[in-house]
Amino acid sequence: YAMLLSLIFLIVLVAAVVGFVFRHEIKTNFETNLNLALRDYNVTADWHSEAVDTIQRTLHCCGVQNYSDWERTDYFTQRGIPRSCCKSQDDCSEEDLKDPSKAKLKVFVDGCFFLVTSTMESKMSIVAGISFGIACFQLIGIILACCLSQYITNNQYEMV
């Protein structure tokens, strides 16, 4: 049992170190994937498009760096900026979304990349605290399992 807990503890420790060391690559990879999701965005509501819509609605953002990122997509040439960028769904017509100058007043202008990464970084202290607490419980479990093993080995019972 102690060996299993030690193995899990080491896996979590390695994952934390790798995440910390490669955090810049993770950001770059996220930005690349967000750009790809915008490029491939479509009306058929695949899971990439739904993820983009959810991020834009939840964080009140639009595009990767800003709302003008949508102008370089195929979706913009057909339908304009997606409705998930609108500040108010009632005050957002398709004609407004096709005209970037009008859309600027109707949609969120901030990009999603900065908001997602800053939200993740602000929550990292909470994640680190919870992870540290779990690691402490794992270490206590490892120590207690080793003590129990030692106790059992030292106190052999007589066979009847």
Coordinates of C-alpha atoms in Angstrom, one line a residue:
Y1 CA 0.0 0.0 0.0
A2 CA 2.9 2.4 0.9
M3 CA 4.5 1.6 -2.5
L4 CA 1.3 2.4 -4.3
L5 CA 0.8 5.7 -2.5
S6 CA 4.5 6.5 -3.2
L7 CA 4.0 5.8 -6.9
I8 CA 0.9 8.1 -7.0
F9 CA 2.7 10.8 -5.0
L10 CA 5.7 10.7 -7.5
I11 CA 3.4 10.8 -10.5
V12 CA 1.6 13.9 -9.1
L13 CA 4.9 15.5 -8.2
V14 CA 6.4 14.9 -11.7
A15 CA 3.2 16.3 -13.3
A16 CA 3.4 19.4 -11.2
V17 CA 7.1 20.0 -12.1
V18 CA 6.5 19.4 -15.8
G19 CA 3.5 21.7 -15.8
F20 CA 5.5 24.5 -14.1
V21 CA 8.6 24.0 -16.4
F22 CA 6.5 23.9 -19.6
R23 CA 3.9 26.6 -18.7
H24 CA 5.0 28.8 -21.5
E25 CA 4.7 26.0 -24.0
I26 CA 1.2 25.2 -22.7
K27 CA 0.2 28.9 -23.2
T28 CA 1.6 28.9 -26.8
N29 CA -0.2 25.6 -27.5
F30 CA -3.4 26.9 -26.1
E31 CA -3.2 30.1 -28.3
T32 CA -2.5 28.0 -31.4
N33 CA -5.4 25.7 -30.7
L34 CA -7.7 28.7 -30.0
N35 CA -6.7 30.2 -33.4
L36 CA -7.4 26.9 -35.1
A37 CA -10.8 26.7 -33.4
L38 CA -11.6 30.1 -34.7
R39 CA -10.5 29.3 -38.2
D40 CA -12.5 26.0 -38.2
Y41 CA -15.5 27.6 -36.5
N42 CA -18.8 26.7 -38.1
V43 CA -22.5 26.7 -37.6
T44 CA -22.8 22.9 -37.3
A45 CA -22.0 23.2 -33.6
D46 CA -19.1 20.7 -33.4
W47 CA -17.4 20.6 -30.0
H48 CA -14.7 23.0 -31.0
S49 CA -17.3 25.6 -32.0
E50 CA -19.3 25.0 -28.8
A51 CA -16.1 25.5 -26.7
V52 CA -15.3 28.8 -28.4
D53 CA -18.9 30.0 -27.8
T54 CA -18.8 28.9 -24.2
I55 CA -15.5 30.7 -23.6
Q56 CA -16.7 33.9 -25.3
R57 CA -20.1 33.9 -23.4
T58 CA -18.6 33.0 -20.0
L59 CA -15.6 35.3 -20.0
H60 CA -17.2 38.2 -22.0
C61 CA -14.6 38.1 -24.7
C62 CA -14.3 37.8 -28.5
G63 CA -11.6 36.3 -30.7
V64 CA -8.1 35.4 -29.6
Q65 CA -6.4 38.8 -29.2
N66 CA -9.5 40.9 -29.9
Y67 CA -12.8 40.8 -31.9
S68 CA -11.1 41.6 -35.2
D69 CA -9.5 38.1 -35.2
W70 CA -12.9 36.9 -36.6
E71 CA -12.4 39.0 -39.8
R72 CA -9.7 36.5 -41.0
T73 CA -12.1 33.5 -40.8
D74 CA -14.4 31.9 -43.3
Y75 CA -17.3 32.2 -40.9
F76 CA -17.0 36.0 -40.9
T77 CA -17.3 36.2 -44.7
Q78 CA -20.5 34.2 -44.5
R79 CA -22.2 35.3 -41.3
G80 CA -20.0 37.9 -39.5
I81 CA -18.9 37.7 -35.9
P82 CA -20.6 34.9 -33.9
R83 CA -23.5 35.8 -31.7
S84 CA -21.6 34.5 -28.7
C85 CA -19.5 37.7 -28.8
C86 CA -22.6 40.0 -28.4
K87 CA -22.9 42.0 -25.3
S88 CA -26.7 41.8 -25.5
Q89 CA -28.3 39.1 -27.6
D90 CA -31.4 41.4 -28.2
D91 CA -29.3 44.3 -29.6
C92 CA -27.2 42.3 -32.0
S93 CA -28.4 41.9 -35.6
E94 CA -26.6 39.9 -38.3
E95 CA -26.0 43.1 -40.3
D96 CA -24.2 44.6 -37.3
L97 CA -22.1 41.5 -36.9
K98 CA -21.0 41.6 -40.6
D99 CA -19.8 45.2 -40.3
P100 CA -16.6 45.5 -38.1
S101 CA -17.2 49.2 -37.3
K102 CA -20.7 48.6 -36.1
A103 CA -19.8 45.3 -34.4
K104 CA -17.2 47.1 -32.3
L105 CA -20.0 48.8 -30.4
K106 CA -22.1 45.6 -30.0
V107 CA -19.6 42.9 -29.2
F108 CA -17.0 42.3 -26.5
V109 CA -13.7 43.8 -27.8
D110 CA -11.2 42.0 -25.5
G111 CA -9.6 38.8 -26.7
C112 CA -10.1 35.5 -25.0
F113 CA -6.5 34.3 -24.8
F114 CA -5.5 36.9 -22.2
L115 CA -8.6 36.4 -20.1
V116 CA -8.3 32.6 -20.1
T117 CA -4.7 32.6 -19.1
S118 CA -5.1 35.3 -16.5
T119 CA -8.1 33.4 -15.0
M120 CA -6.1 30.2 -14.9
E121 CA -3.1 31.9 -13.3
S122 CA -5.3 33.6 -10.7
K123 CA -6.8 30.2 -9.7
M124 CA -3.4 28.5 -9.6
S125 CA -2.8 29.4 -5.9
I126 CA -6.1 27.6 -5.0
V127 CA -5.1 24.5 -7.1
A128 CA -1.6 24.5 -5.6
G129 CA -3.0 24.7 -2.0
I130 CA -5.4 21.8 -2.6
S131 CA -2.6 19.8 -4.3
F132 CA -0.3 20.5 -1.3
G133 CA -3.0 19.3 1.1
I134 CA -3.6 16.1 -0.8
A135 CA 0.2 15.5 -1.0
C136 CA 0.4 15.9 2.8
F137 CA -2.3 13.3 3.3
Q138 CA -0.5 11.0 0.9
L139 CA 2.7 11.4 2.8
I140 CA 0.9 10.7 6.1
G141 CA -0.6 7.6 4.5
I142 CA 2.8 6.4 3.3
I143 CA 4.4 6.9 6.8
L144 CA 1.5 5.1 8.6
A145 CA 1.6 2.2 6.1
C146 CA 5.4 1.8 6.6
C147 CA 4.9 2.0 10.5
L148 CA 2.1 -0.7 10.2
S149 CA 4.4 -2.9 8.1
Q150 CA 7.2 -2.5 10.5
Y151 CA 4.9 -3.3 13.5
I152 CA 3.6 -6.5 11.8
T153 CA 7.1 -7.6 10.9
N154 CA 8.5 -7.1 14.5
N155 CA 5.5 -8.8 16.2
Q156 CA 5.3 -12.2 14.6
Y157 CA 2.7 -14.3 16.2
E158 CA 3.2 -18.0 17.0
M159 CA 1.6 -20.5 14.8
V160 CA -0.7 -22.8 16.6

